[in-house]
Amino acid sequence: MKKLSILKLFKIKNIKKYKNKTIIIKGWIKTQRNSKIGISFIDINDGSCIENIQIIIKKNIKNYNKIIKLTSGCSLKIKGLLVKNKKKKNYEINAKYIKILGNIKNPKKYPLSPKYHSLEFLRKISHLRPRTKIFGAITRIRNNLIFNLHKYLQKKKFLLINTPIITSLDTEGHSKMFQIKYDNNKFFNKKSYLSVSGQLNLESYACSLSKVYNIGPIFRAENSNTKKHLSEFWMLEIEIAFYKLNKIIKLSKNILSYCFKKILKNNEKDIYYLINFNKFYNIEHINNIIEKKFIEINYYEIINILKKEKTFKNNNIKWGINISTEYEKFLTEKYFKCGLIIKNYPKNIKPFYMKINKDNKTVSCIDIILPNIGEIIGGSVRENRIYNLDINIKKNKLNKNKYNWYRDLRKYGTIPHSGFGLGIERIIMYITKMKNIRDVIPFPKYPNYSNF
Ligand code: 4AD
Ligand code: MG
């Protein structure tokens, strides 16, 4: 029989393979119980999955007297025999040797006692909250989402472009940007900012390499103190040469469906743990996306539906308004009860780079909105005609010279192209039913808060 290498680090996630073998586990104590007859039961987690494994430690273990004094959070190396508990049908380890790796010096001062902590409290200890079941589960889901976005796009031969974080250009036109200051702006000799979107840079690459994307950090200085806005968040941005709106819509649905399927497969236990925690007991919301259940509808049709509804606080609904959170909720949760792909918004409420439709009133764009979340994707066909682009730049009162390099893309061999941006944290909120975006990113940044 093949001997197990003692150097191998066994992970709880796939421990079953090693039944009746001596293995080594390293991890952290979740709970501990010492029986009067001289056996200590310790639940260990190693981060590989939501489940713990129970370690059974008998009195004859050398440091038994020290072990029984350990508390939640201490770290251990355990060597022992992995057995299946016939009664409970789970696996446990009969310890042969235990090394205490890290102690909790003063357990009373350790902020994470095994009792319940509110999410607001955990946010204040963002460096310790990964130790909770909730944040372990969210972290594994987030990892799997980003991994599968890359996997899908790489399979489809998209090229990853690392767009700049520092920029002197405002992609969206009138964004609130964080300015970079060092030695009174002399460093770059030009006002420079943290990027609000890598779209324009991606366009430069799409206009040569055809299919490109990035998953990167985005910075916005909007004073939006809401449950779905962060000052620093992550976005998948895609840009594709020769694509029109219908192809962007199809791609969005396919990417979401693919990733949701993978996440459900690989993170099923994490998902159930989180949705139950958030008092949801089924995965219909996930299946809807896997099955691509969306309603595709024009902006003007949405306005007509909203006009007929009498329950809104503000009933000044007319063509040209923004679709507020209240309207989004009504449409996705009450009226259609599913995700919406809203097309062709009025040009006046969308950024300068979107392509004007033949009606000269609307732009060729989409917003995808989901129940309980709102917008998760925003995308468009890009204005590829220099004449129209210049009109848009002027109308939006932007400094034309600043956009010269972007205008070059239209002057030299311009092509039709399209793209979109997908908010990573909003997707995680949707999957997990977590209510506050501050709880689905490792170290959240929001107005008046930049700790860690
Ligand atoms: O709609 P947005 O602002 O689109 C753009 O920035 C385009 N330049 C993207 C592109 O076409 N390449 O943002 C895209 C998505 C939104 O749909 C939303 O999911 C998310 O990014 N998002 C935010 N997520 C968290 N906090 C914020 N403050 C966000 N603002 C937008
Ligand atoms: Mg948007």
XYZ file of C-alpha atoms and ligand atoms in Angstrom:
484
model
C 0.000 0.000 0.000
C 1.211 3.508 -0.766
C 2.501 5.251 2.333
C 1.067 8.694 3.023
C 3.622 11.439 2.929
C 3.811 13.035 6.330
C 4.546 16.368 4.687
C 1.138 16.386 3.055
C -1.285 18.839 4.585
C -4.685 17.200 4.712
C -7.708 19.413 4.248
C -11.058 18.852 5.936
C -12.863 19.344 2.617
C -11.554 16.097 1.170
C -10.670 14.223 4.283
C -12.993 11.272 3.586
C -10.423 9.819 1.220
C -8.164 9.052 4.152
C -10.465 6.914 6.300
C -8.562 4.660 8.709
C -5.291 6.402 7.935
C -3.023 8.473 10.123
C -3.180 12.049 8.957
C -2.046 15.514 9.954
C -4.421 18.447 10.213
C -3.609 22.062 11.048
C -6.362 24.471 11.980
C -8.176 26.540 14.571
C -10.361 25.547 17.484
C -14.026 26.392 17.010
C -15.457 24.750 20.107
C -14.174 22.577 22.873
C -15.773 20.322 25.433
C -13.958 18.391 28.140
C -15.700 15.363 29.613
C -15.343 14.344 33.210
C -13.976 10.942 32.253
C -10.868 12.508 30.745
C -11.659 12.996 27.078
C -11.516 16.320 25.317
C -13.579 16.931 22.163
C -12.311 19.739 19.984
C -13.924 20.966 16.754
C -11.326 22.189 14.283
C -11.763 24.214 11.113
C -9.085 24.804 8.503
C -10.920 27.115 6.098
C -11.213 24.537 3.300
C -14.973 24.136 3.858
C -17.715 25.139 6.234
C -17.578 21.901 8.206
C -15.391 21.278 11.222
C -13.814 18.006 12.151
C -13.973 16.656 15.667
C -10.746 15.658 17.376
C -10.956 13.183 20.217
C -8.170 13.634 22.697
C -7.642 11.160 25.490
C -5.837 11.708 28.758
C -2.768 9.769 27.648
C -1.843 12.520 25.163
C 1.320 14.128 26.516
C 0.111 17.731 26.851
C -3.504 16.833 27.739
C -3.568 19.172 30.726
C -2.593 22.117 28.573
C -4.998 21.168 25.796
C -8.068 21.165 28.013
C -7.372 24.793 28.892
C -7.396 25.943 25.272
C -10.172 28.145 23.965
C -11.826 28.978 20.680
C -9.349 30.573 18.257
C -6.202 28.698 19.368
C -4.347 26.961 16.548
C -3.212 23.339 16.571
C -1.324 20.725 14.628
C -2.935 17.332 15.086
C -1.689 13.905 14.099
C -4.213 11.121 14.470
C -6.271 8.312 13.038
C -9.228 9.325 10.879
C -12.244 7.157 11.656
C -15.900 7.174 10.773
C -18.231 7.495 13.739
C -20.824 4.818 13.003
C -23.536 6.404 15.126
C -23.183 9.980 13.959
C -22.029 8.995 10.471
C -19.389 11.686 10.425
C -15.628 11.592 10.501
C -13.451 12.261 13.497
C -9.807 12.041 14.411
C -8.454 10.032 17.331
C -5.501 12.148 18.283
C -2.078 10.568 18.698
C -0.106 13.770 19.039
C -1.022 17.441 19.335
C 1.150 20.508 19.040
C -0.199 23.830 20.214
C 0.788 26.337 17.525
C -0.797 29.546 18.745
C -2.488 30.339 21.999
C -5.054 33.011 22.831
C -3.216 35.001 25.476
C -6.200 36.470 27.238
C -9.392 34.689 26.147
C -11.585 37.246 27.892
C -10.156 39.955 25.666
C -10.461 37.948 22.434
C -13.200 39.810 20.527
C -14.563 36.688 18.830
C -16.082 34.564 21.544
C -18.188 31.644 20.258
C -21.384 33.624 20.969
C -23.384 35.488 18.303
C -21.930 38.741 16.996
C -23.814 41.232 14.856
C -22.574 41.924 11.344
C -22.076 45.586 12.343
C -19.766 44.526 15.158
C -17.861 42.136 12.887
C -17.315 44.937 10.374
C -15.311 46.780 13.030
C -13.018 43.766 13.362
C -12.629 43.056 9.663
C -9.238 41.463 10.395
C -10.825 38.812 12.606
C -14.169 38.251 10.900
C -12.713 35.771 8.356
C -12.660 33.392 11.340
C -16.449 33.233 11.460
C -18.514 30.734 9.491
C -20.282 33.542 7.649
C -17.136 35.138 6.318
C -15.482 31.815 5.567
C -18.481 30.921 3.389
C -18.594 34.332 1.666
C -14.865 34.206 0.974
C -15.058 30.796 -0.690
C -18.016 31.921 -2.827
C -16.261 35.127 -3.833
C -13.144 33.180 -4.797
C -15.158 30.761 -6.886
C -17.072 33.537 -8.624
C -13.925 35.376 -9.689
C -12.149 32.153 -10.655
C -15.049 31.066 -12.864
C -15.422 34.472 -14.494
C -11.784 34.151 -15.543
C -12.300 30.521 -16.548
C -15.316 31.244 -18.729
C -13.678 34.180 -20.471
C -10.371 32.403 -20.945
C -12.199 29.426 -22.453
C -13.824 31.838 -24.890
C -10.381 33.244 -25.743
C -10.779 36.673 -24.156
C -7.509 38.405 -23.253
C -6.972 39.741 -19.759
C -5.870 43.394 -19.806
C -4.716 44.960 -16.547
C -6.188 48.415 -16.921
C -4.580 51.263 -14.945
C -5.606 52.173 -11.429
C -4.094 55.637 -11.681
C -5.551 57.787 -14.438
C -6.065 61.394 -15.431
C -9.288 60.638 -17.308
C -12.858 60.333 -16.083
C -14.372 57.371 -17.905
C -17.947 58.045 -16.961
C -17.884 61.769 -17.672
C -18.969 63.323 -14.412
C -17.853 60.842 -11.755
C -16.734 61.792 -8.301
C -13.126 60.656 -8.371
C -10.545 60.290 -5.608
C -7.674 62.583 -6.420
C -4.123 61.390 -5.855
C -2.083 63.977 -4.027
C 1.619 63.901 -3.426
C 3.841 66.913 -3.069
C 1.104 69.306 -4.280
C 0.234 67.430 -7.464
C 3.746 67.808 -8.874
C 4.334 64.096 -9.003
C 2.457 63.449 -12.249
C 2.429 67.074 -13.292
C -1.272 66.648 -13.960
C -4.341 66.074 -11.854
C -4.532 62.326 -11.359
C -7.166 60.103 -9.864
C -8.074 56.554 -8.906
C -9.955 54.975 -11.783
C -13.777 54.810 -11.801
C -13.734 52.298 -14.675
C -11.168 50.746 -17.000
C -13.591 50.834 -19.921
C -11.872 53.394 -22.123
C -8.538 51.609 -21.738
C -10.203 48.306 -22.565
C -11.686 49.877 -25.688
C -8.177 50.747 -26.824
C -7.218 47.060 -26.606
C -10.500 45.755 -28.056
C -9.819 47.918 -31.128
C -6.961 45.606 -31.979
C -7.211 42.407 -29.962
C -10.996 42.014 -30.324
C -12.089 40.307 -27.091
C -10.724 41.715 -23.860
C -11.623 41.985 -20.181
C -10.415 42.915 -16.738
C -11.439 42.173 -13.179
C -10.105 44.966 -11.066
C -10.679 47.467 -8.283
C -12.849 50.517 -8.926
C -12.900 53.681 -6.826
C -15.822 56.067 -6.515
C -16.028 59.069 -4.232
C -19.822 59.314 -4.336
C -21.265 60.049 -0.960
C -23.665 57.114 -1.249
C -24.172 55.751 2.210
C -26.335 52.857 1.067
C -26.378 49.089 1.460
C -25.290 48.575 -2.138
C -22.551 51.162 -2.667
C -18.894 50.953 -1.750
C -16.158 53.524 -2.287
C -13.868 50.700 -3.413
C -15.370 47.722 -5.189
C -14.493 45.181 -7.871
C -15.810 45.056 -11.377
C -15.593 42.709 -14.309
C -15.382 44.782 -17.467
C -15.633 43.322 -20.939
C -15.104 44.936 -24.307
C -15.622 43.229 -27.649
C -14.975 44.375 -31.176
C -17.785 43.987 -33.729
C -20.406 43.130 -31.088
C -23.852 44.698 -31.047
C -26.346 44.912 -28.208
C -27.968 41.506 -28.701
C -24.639 39.745 -28.442
C -23.775 41.610 -25.244
C -27.098 40.548 -23.770
C -26.509 36.929 -24.700
C -22.975 36.991 -23.304
C -24.127 38.549 -19.994
C -26.730 35.826 -19.517
C -24.283 33.068 -20.424
C -21.564 34.292 -18.076
C -23.976 34.598 -15.173
C -25.540 31.217 -15.843
C -22.145 29.510 -16.117
C -20.753 31.030 -12.920
C -23.901 30.438 -10.873
C -23.912 26.776 -11.927
C -20.277 26.365 -10.874
C -20.790 28.161 -7.584
C -23.820 26.051 -6.763
C -21.813 22.929 -7.490
C -18.681 23.866 -5.584
C -20.124 25.955 -2.760
C -23.478 24.355 -2.095
C -22.962 24.053 1.657
C -21.658 27.608 1.916
C -24.672 28.897 -0.005
C -27.192 27.032 2.140
C -25.479 28.176 5.299
C -25.691 31.822 4.212
C -29.202 31.859 2.800
C -30.477 30.122 5.935
C -28.617 32.650 8.037
C -30.471 35.322 6.064
C -33.782 33.484 6.590
C -34.129 32.134 3.080
C -34.702 28.473 2.556
C -34.515 27.819 -1.149
C -32.244 28.522 -4.093
C -34.855 29.602 -6.611
C -33.076 32.942 -7.060
C -29.945 31.074 -8.144
C -31.792 28.640 -10.398
C -33.544 31.550 -12.140
C -30.177 32.883 -13.249
C -28.872 29.457 -14.233
C -32.006 29.005 -16.353
C -31.567 32.537 -17.737
C -34.999 33.709 -16.642
C -34.874 37.378 -17.558
C -37.383 39.706 -19.146
C -35.928 41.847 -21.905
C -37.747 45.133 -22.181
C -37.322 48.656 -23.504
C -36.975 51.648 -21.224
C -40.093 53.312 -22.698
C -42.179 50.212 -21.933
C -40.948 50.312 -18.343
C -42.058 53.929 -18.091
C -45.507 52.977 -19.377
C -45.811 50.273 -16.712
C -44.664 52.623 -13.949
C -47.110 55.316 -15.078
C -50.029 52.940 -14.529
C -48.992 52.094 -10.962
C -50.587 54.313 -8.345
C -48.727 53.260 -5.185
C -45.522 55.289 -5.566
C -44.713 58.116 -3.198
C -43.637 60.284 -6.084
C -45.835 59.805 -9.133
C -44.097 62.251 -11.411
C -43.218 59.474 -13.814
C -42.359 60.457 -17.340
C -40.030 59.508 -20.156
C -36.517 60.690 -19.279
C -36.398 59.939 -15.551
C -33.958 57.604 -13.857
C -35.316 54.288 -12.656
C -34.958 54.724 -8.909
C -34.472 51.997 -6.327
C -38.178 52.178 -5.468
C -39.118 51.520 -9.097
C -36.510 48.793 -9.482
C -37.935 47.014 -6.448
C -41.475 47.283 -7.755
C -40.526 45.973 -11.191
C -38.331 43.039 -10.134
C -40.058 41.992 -6.907
C -43.727 42.755 -7.551
C -44.524 43.256 -11.210
C -42.281 40.836 -13.122
C -40.862 38.889 -10.174
C -37.621 38.193 -12.017
C -34.486 39.839 -13.368
C -34.868 42.518 -16.054
C -32.717 43.551 -18.962
C -33.764 47.121 -19.657
C -32.688 48.445 -23.052
C -32.393 51.777 -24.838
C -32.398 54.449 -22.132
C -32.728 58.155 -22.969
C -29.342 59.542 -23.979
C -29.542 62.358 -21.429
C -29.289 60.033 -18.436
C -26.422 57.912 -19.777
C -22.664 58.580 -20.274
C -21.182 60.231 -23.361
C -19.641 57.072 -24.834
C -22.908 55.256 -25.554
C -24.037 54.906 -29.162
C -27.022 57.001 -30.191
C -29.912 55.063 -31.726
C -31.579 56.074 -34.991
C -34.360 57.852 -33.047
C -31.661 60.320 -31.872
C -33.248 60.172 -28.393
C -32.088 56.898 -26.907
C -28.778 55.068 -26.642
C -28.060 51.429 -27.401
C -27.499 50.185 -23.872
C -28.619 47.773 -21.168
C -28.963 47.737 -17.437
C -29.544 44.364 -15.852
C -31.430 44.608 -12.585
C -32.183 41.786 -10.156
C -34.712 41.384 -7.336
C -33.443 42.654 -3.949
C -30.216 44.011 -5.451
C -30.954 46.406 -8.283
C -28.388 47.008 -10.997
C -25.721 44.354 -11.409
C -24.647 45.020 -14.993
C -24.430 48.181 -17.053
C -23.329 48.044 -20.679
C -23.690 49.519 -24.123
C -22.696 49.695 -27.726
C -19.980 52.358 -27.911
C -20.301 55.447 -30.084
C -17.787 54.639 -32.808
C -18.464 57.624 -35.106
C -16.141 60.530 -34.326
C -18.719 63.106 -35.367
C -21.331 61.787 -32.920
C -18.776 61.211 -30.177
C -17.664 64.829 -30.386
C -21.270 65.999 -30.136
C -21.712 63.883 -27.002
C -18.490 65.190 -25.468
C -19.652 68.735 -26.085
C -23.186 68.133 -24.793
C -21.786 66.615 -21.626
C -19.507 69.655 -21.199
C -16.375 67.505 -21.139
C -12.919 68.733 -22.035
C -12.407 67.403 -25.566
C -8.609 67.602 -25.413
C -8.531 65.303 -22.424
C -10.303 62.653 -24.475
C -7.988 62.960 -27.485
C -6.439 59.528 -27.144
C -9.931 58.039 -26.890
C -11.018 60.011 -29.945
C -8.011 58.605 -31.830
C -9.632 55.171 -31.636
C -12.450 56.628 -33.779
C -10.170 58.542 -36.076
C -7.925 55.623 -36.970
C -9.796 52.592 -38.242
C -12.899 52.854 -36.077
C -15.023 49.735 -35.549
C -18.392 48.974 -33.975
C -17.844 47.553 -30.492
C -19.640 47.000 -27.207
C -19.003 46.123 -23.603
C -20.311 46.014 -20.081
C -19.376 46.138 -16.419
C -20.532 43.692 -13.752
C -20.342 44.500 -10.041
C -18.706 41.558 -8.240
C -20.046 42.441 -4.788
C -23.611 42.885 -6.042
C -23.506 39.369 -7.501
C -22.274 37.950 -4.199
C -25.075 39.752 -2.368
C -27.597 38.258 -4.751
C -26.305 34.711 -4.339
C -25.870 34.802 -0.572
C -28.839 37.042 0.306
C -26.484 39.157 2.412
C -28.182 42.510 2.889
C -25.245 44.879 3.146
C -22.519 45.161 0.504
C -20.042 45.959 3.282
C -20.235 42.320 4.306
C -19.278 40.742 0.984
C -15.883 42.400 0.441
C -12.912 41.613 2.705
C -12.131 45.140 3.930
C -14.992 47.507 3.012
C -14.377 51.199 2.318
C -17.250 53.656 2.519
C -17.848 57.296 3.479
C -16.122 58.062 6.798
C -14.546 54.633 6.916
C -11.183 53.586 5.500
C -9.801 51.379 8.272
C -7.566 48.403 7.531
O -22.949 51.093 -14.334
P -21.503 51.346 -14.028
O -21.152 52.618 -13.389
O -20.758 51.114 -15.404
C -19.488 51.478 -15.730
O -18.665 51.905 -14.963
C -19.134 51.126 -17.146
N -17.975 51.934 -17.528
C -18.872 49.661 -17.243
C -18.512 49.208 -18.624
O -19.357 49.255 -19.498
N -17.287 48.775 -18.828
O -20.984 50.169 -13.103
C -21.092 48.807 -13.493
C -21.567 47.952 -12.342
C -22.959 48.310 -11.845
O -23.940 47.686 -12.638
C -22.937 47.779 -10.436
O -23.165 46.379 -10.430
C -21.515 48.014 -10.003
O -20.745 48.144 -11.186
N -21.363 49.242 -9.182
C -21.078 49.275 -7.868
N -20.877 48.301 -6.970
C -20.592 48.659 -5.710
N -20.477 49.926 -5.281
C -20.667 50.954 -6.136
N -20.524 52.218 -5.708
C -20.985 50.659 -7.508
N -21.221 51.384 -8.602
C -21.448 50.530 -9.606
Mg -24.806 51.865 -14.366
